[in-house]
XYZ file of C-alpha atoms in Angstrom:
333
model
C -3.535 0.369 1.507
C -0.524 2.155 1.192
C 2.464 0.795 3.768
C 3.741 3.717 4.048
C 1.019 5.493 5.526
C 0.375 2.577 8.110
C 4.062 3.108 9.318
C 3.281 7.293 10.029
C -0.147 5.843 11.759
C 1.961 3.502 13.642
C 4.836 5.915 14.693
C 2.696 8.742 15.580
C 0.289 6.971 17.983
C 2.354 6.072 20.503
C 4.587 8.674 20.103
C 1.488 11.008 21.504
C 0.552 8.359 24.297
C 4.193 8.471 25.265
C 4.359 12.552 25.994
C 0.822 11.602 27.673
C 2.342 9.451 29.865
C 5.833 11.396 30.810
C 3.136 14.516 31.513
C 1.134 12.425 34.268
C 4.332 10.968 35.502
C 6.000 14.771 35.544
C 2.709 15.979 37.080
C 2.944 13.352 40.134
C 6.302 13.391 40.360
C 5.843 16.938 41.023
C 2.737 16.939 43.710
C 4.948 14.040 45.868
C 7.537 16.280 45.605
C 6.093 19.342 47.010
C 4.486 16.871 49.653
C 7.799 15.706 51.034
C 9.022 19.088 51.103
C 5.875 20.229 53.459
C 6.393 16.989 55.600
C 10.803 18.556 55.961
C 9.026 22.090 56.666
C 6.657 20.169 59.852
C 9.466 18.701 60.442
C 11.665 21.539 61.467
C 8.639 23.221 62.876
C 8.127 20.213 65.266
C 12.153 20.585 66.122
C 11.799 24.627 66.706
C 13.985 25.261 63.292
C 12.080 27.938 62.357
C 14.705 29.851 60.359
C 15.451 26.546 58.649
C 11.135 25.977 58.238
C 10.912 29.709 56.865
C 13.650 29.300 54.240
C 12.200 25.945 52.968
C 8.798 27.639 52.297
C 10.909 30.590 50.686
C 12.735 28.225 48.705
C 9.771 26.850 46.952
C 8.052 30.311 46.904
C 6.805 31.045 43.592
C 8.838 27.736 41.483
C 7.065 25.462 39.072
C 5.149 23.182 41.145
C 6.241 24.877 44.240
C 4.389 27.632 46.292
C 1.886 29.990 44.219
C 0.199 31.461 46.991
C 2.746 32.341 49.561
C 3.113 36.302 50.021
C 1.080 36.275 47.031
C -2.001 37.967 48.112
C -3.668 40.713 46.103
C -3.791 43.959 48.144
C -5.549 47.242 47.972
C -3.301 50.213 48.034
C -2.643 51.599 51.094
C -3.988 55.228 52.098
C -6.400 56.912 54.449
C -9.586 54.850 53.753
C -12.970 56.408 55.079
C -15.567 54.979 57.135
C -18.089 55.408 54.169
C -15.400 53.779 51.610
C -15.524 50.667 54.090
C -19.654 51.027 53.965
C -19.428 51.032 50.331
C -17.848 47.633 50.110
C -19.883 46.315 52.957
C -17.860 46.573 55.591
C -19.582 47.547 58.755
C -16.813 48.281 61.142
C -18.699 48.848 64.169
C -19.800 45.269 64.065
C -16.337 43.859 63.047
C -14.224 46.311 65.945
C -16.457 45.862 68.936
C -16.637 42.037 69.322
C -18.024 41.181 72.335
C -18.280 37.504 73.462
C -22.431 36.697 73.635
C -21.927 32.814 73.467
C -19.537 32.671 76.648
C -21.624 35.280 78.462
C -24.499 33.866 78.484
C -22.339 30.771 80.085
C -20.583 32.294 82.677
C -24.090 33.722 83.367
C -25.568 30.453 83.625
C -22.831 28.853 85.895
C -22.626 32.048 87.936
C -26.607 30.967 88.697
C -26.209 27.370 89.429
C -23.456 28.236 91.690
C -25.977 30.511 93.488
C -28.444 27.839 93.613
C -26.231 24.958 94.759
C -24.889 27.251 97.484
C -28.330 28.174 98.552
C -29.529 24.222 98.592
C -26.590 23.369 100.119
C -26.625 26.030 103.068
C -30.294 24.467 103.806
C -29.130 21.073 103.592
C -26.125 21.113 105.535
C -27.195 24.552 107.897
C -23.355 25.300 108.252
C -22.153 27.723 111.301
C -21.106 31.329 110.521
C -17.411 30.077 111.285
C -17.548 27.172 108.679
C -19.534 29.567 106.132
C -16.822 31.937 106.926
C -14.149 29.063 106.165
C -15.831 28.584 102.739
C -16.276 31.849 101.757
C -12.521 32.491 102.326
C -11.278 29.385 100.065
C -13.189 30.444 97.172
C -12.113 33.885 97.459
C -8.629 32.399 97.866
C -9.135 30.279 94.492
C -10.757 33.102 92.471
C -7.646 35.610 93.367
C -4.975 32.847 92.576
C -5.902 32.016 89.413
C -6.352 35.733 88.346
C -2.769 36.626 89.839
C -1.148 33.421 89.078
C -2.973 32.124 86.116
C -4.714 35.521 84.419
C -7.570 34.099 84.565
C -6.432 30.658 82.870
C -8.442 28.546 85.498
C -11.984 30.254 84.938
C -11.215 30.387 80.852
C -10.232 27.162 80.850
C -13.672 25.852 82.162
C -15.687 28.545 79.879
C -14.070 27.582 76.991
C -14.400 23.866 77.326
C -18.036 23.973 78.182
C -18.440 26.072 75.254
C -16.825 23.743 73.189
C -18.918 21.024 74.507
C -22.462 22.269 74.347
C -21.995 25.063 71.387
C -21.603 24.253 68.127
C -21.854 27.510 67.104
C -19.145 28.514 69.368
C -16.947 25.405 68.415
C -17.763 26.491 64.655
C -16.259 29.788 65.424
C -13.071 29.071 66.577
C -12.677 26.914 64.307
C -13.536 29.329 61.303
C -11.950 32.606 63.339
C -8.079 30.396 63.930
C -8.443 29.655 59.818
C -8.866 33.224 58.717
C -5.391 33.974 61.095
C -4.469 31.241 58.794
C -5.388 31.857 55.641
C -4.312 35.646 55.753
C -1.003 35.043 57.259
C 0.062 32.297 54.776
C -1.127 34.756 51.922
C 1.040 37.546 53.191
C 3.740 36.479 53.578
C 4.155 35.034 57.164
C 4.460 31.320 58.018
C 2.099 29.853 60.560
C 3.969 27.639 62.799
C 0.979 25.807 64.276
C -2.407 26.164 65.700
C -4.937 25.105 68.745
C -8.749 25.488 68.723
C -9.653 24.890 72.280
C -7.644 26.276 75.939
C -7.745 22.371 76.803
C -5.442 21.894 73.499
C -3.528 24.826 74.292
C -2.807 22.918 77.963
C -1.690 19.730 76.609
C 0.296 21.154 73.839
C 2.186 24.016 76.253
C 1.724 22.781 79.497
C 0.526 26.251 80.600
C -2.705 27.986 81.839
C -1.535 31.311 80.664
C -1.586 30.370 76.836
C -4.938 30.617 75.370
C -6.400 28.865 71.631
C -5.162 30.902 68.573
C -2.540 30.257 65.825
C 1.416 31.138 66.517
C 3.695 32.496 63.303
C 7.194 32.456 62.703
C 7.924 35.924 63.762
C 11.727 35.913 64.517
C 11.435 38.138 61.508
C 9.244 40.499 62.895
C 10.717 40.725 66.774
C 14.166 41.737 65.239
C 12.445 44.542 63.627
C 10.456 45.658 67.150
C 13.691 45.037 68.949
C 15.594 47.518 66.632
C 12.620 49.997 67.390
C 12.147 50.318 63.191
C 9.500 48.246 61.950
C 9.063 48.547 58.283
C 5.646 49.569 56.496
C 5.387 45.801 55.366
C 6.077 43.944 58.383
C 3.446 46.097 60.180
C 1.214 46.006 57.437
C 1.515 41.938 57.539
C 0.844 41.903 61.024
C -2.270 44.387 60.769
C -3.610 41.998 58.799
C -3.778 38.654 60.524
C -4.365 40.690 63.826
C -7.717 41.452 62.356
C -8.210 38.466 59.551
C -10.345 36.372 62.784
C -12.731 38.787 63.143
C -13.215 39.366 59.948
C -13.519 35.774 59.511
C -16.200 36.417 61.589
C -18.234 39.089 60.568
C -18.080 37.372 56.646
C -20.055 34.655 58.212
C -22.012 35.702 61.348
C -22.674 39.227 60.165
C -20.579 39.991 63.768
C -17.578 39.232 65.491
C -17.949 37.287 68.982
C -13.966 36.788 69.504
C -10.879 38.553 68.648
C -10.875 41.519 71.034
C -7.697 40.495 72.525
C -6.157 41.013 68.897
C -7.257 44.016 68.371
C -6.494 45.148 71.846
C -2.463 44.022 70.823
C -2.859 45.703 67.661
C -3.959 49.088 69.115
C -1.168 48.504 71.966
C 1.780 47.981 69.389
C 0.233 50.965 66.710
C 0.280 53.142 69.932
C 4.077 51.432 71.074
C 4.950 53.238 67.516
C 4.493 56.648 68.570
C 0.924 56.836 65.710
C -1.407 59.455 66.861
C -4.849 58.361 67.177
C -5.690 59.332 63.331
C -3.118 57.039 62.045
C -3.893 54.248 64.001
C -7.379 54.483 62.856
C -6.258 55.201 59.254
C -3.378 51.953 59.392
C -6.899 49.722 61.122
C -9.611 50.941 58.722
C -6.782 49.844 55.636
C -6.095 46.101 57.277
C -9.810 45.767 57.935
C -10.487 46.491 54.292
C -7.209 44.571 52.916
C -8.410 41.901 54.942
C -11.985 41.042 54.365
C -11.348 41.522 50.810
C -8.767 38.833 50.327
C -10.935 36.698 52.742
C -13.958 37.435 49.859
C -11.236 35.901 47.132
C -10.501 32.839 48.703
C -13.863 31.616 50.543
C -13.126 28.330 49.064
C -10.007 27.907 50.608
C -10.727 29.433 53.698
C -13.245 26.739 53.900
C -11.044 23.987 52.933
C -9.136 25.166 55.392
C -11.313 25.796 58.337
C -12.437 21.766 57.946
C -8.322 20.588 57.572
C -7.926 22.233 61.217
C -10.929 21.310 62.757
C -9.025 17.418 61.855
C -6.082 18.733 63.804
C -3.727 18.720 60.214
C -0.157 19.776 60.127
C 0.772 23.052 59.031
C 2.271 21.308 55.778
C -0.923 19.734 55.367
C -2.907 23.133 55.670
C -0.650 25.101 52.886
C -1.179 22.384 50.829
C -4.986 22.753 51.275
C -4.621 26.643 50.594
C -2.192 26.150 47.328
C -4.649 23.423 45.702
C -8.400 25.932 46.452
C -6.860 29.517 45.808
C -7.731 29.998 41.278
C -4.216 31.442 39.649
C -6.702 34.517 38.888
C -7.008 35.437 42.589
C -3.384 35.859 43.477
C-alpha cells in the first residue's frame, strides 16, 4: 500500500470528527446559553424589572440561537372580514363570542340547592324563633352584600372556582388550555407574558387579593403609555385584540365552544368603544383578531400543547418560551 495515501486517510478522519465535535459543542454551548438568558429574564420578572425583562427578550429577538418566534407570528392582512369569510374557514363566531359558563352553572346551581336543603333540615331540627331566623337571615344577607361591594364577588368566585377545580376535570382542563392560548398568542405577537395563575386560590396566594381573578398578566408598560397619551397605534391594538380573544379561541379549537373568556371580550369591547370606533368598526377590528387568532392557534397546535402541559406544572415564564421556541417548525413563523 501506498504511504502516502494512508497519511490523507489518516489526516482526513479526524479532521471530520473534529468539526463534528466543535458543531455539538457550538450547538450546546448555544441551548445553555439561551437557557441562562431565560433564567436573567425570570429573574427580573420576579424583581418587577420589566423594562429590563422586555429588553432581554428583545435582545435575543430574532439572533442565531436566540428567539425565532417572538413577534414572529404569521398574520392575515387586516380589512373588513365578513361573517361568511369567518364561516368559510370554520370559524363559527356565535359559538366563540357568546361564551357562557355551563360547567360553573350547573355548580352554583347545585350549591344554591344544598343550601336550600340544609336550611330546610336544619329549621326542622333546631325549630329556631322568628327573631333568631330573623338574626340569620340578616348575617347572610350581610355576607353576600360585603363580598359583592368589598370583594366583587371574590368570596363566592373563589369557592366556585375551587370546587370546579376539584371535581371537574374538564373545567380544570380548560383553564388550563384557555391561560396557554393568552400565552401562546401574546408571546407570538410580540408581547411578553410576565406570569400566569390557573386557579382564584393561586391568584390569592400569589397577590394576596380577592379582587384578582386566574388569567395571565403581560408586560404592558408599553401599551399603557400609548392609552395614557390617548393614541394607540394600529399594532399595539391589534396585539392586544389578539390575546383578548386567543382564550376563547383556545376554546372553541378544542370544545367546539367557549365556556370562559367573557370578561375579555367584555374589556375588549369597553377599550374599542374608549376609542371613539362606531359599532361597525368594532365589529370589523373583532371579526379580524378572531380570524388572526384562531389561525395562528391552527399553526402551532403542537406548541400550544406543549405549552398548555408546561403551565399546568406551574413553569416559569422562561421555561414556557423555551417550550414555544423548541415546538413552533421555522415554516410556521
Amino acid at each position: 500500500m501506498n504511504p502516502e495515501m494512508c497519511t490523507v486517510v489518516y489526516c482526513t478522519m479526524p479532521t471530520w470528527r473534529t468539526q463534528l465535535k466543535l458543531s455539538t459543542i457550538s450547538a450546546v454551548k448555544t441551548k445553555s446559553s439561551l437557557k441562562l438568558e431565560l433564567d436573567a429574564v425570570d429573574n427580573e420578572l420576579a424583581r418587577g424589572e420589566e423594562r429590563a425583562a422586555l429588553s432581554l427578550v428583545k435582545g435575543l429577538q430574532g439572533q442565531p440561537g436566540g428567539l425565532r418566534c417572538f413577534g414572529a407570528a404569521r398574520q392575515v392582512p387586516q380589512r373588513d372580514y365578513t361573517l361568511d369569510e369567518l364561516k368559510l374557514n370554520g370559524i363559527e363566531a356565535s359559538s366563540l363570542l357568546s361564551p357562557v359558563d355551563a360547567t360553573l352553572g350547573s355548580i352554583e346551581r347545585n350549591l344554591q340547592l344544598a343550601a336550600s336543603v340544609g336550611g330546610i333540615s336544619a329549621w326542622i331540627a333546631f325549630q329556631p324563633s322568628a327573631q333568631q331566623a330573623l338574626y340569620l337571615s340578616l348575617g347572610f344577607l350581610f355576607l353576600w352584600t360585603l363580598d359583592l361591594v368589598s370583594f366583587n364577588g371574590g368570596i363566592g368566585s373563589l369557592v366556585l372556582d375551587t370546587i370546579g377545580h376539584t371535581f371537574s376535570q374538564k373545567y380544570h382542563n380548560r383553564v388550563i388550555q384557555h391561560e396557554a392560548g393568552h400565552f401562546l398568542i401574546a408571546y407570538l405577537v410580540g408581547i411578553l407574558p410576565k406570569g400566569y395563575t390557573l386557579s382564584s386560590f393561586e391568584a390569592l396566594k400569589k397577590e394576596g387579593s380577592l379582587n384578582v381573578q386566574a388569567g395571565t398578566a403581560f408586560v404592558d408598560f408599553e401599551f399603557l403609555e400609548e392609552v395614557s397619551t390617548g393614541k394607540l397605534s394600529a399594532t399595539m391594538l391589534n396585539r392586544f385584540s389578539c390575546i383578548a380573544l386567543a382564550g376563547v379561541a383556545t376554546e372553541y379549537l378544542l370544545f367546539g365552544y367557549a365556556e370562559g373568556g367573557l370578561a375579555d371580550i367584555n374589556q375588549l369591547d369597553m377599550l374599542l368603544k374608549s376609542l371613539g370606533f362606531t359599532q361597525k368598526k368594532v365589529n370589523s377590528q373583532v371579526r379580524w383578531a378572531v380570524l388572526n387568532t384562531i389561525l395562528i392557534l391552527r399553526r402551532h397546535k403542537e406548541a400550544r400543547t406543549m405549552l398548555a402541559e408546561a403551565m399546568s406544572m406551574g413553569r416559569s415564564v422562561g421555561f414556557c418560551i423555551d417550550i414555544v421556541e423548541r415546538n413552533v417548525n421555522d415554516a410556521d413563523i
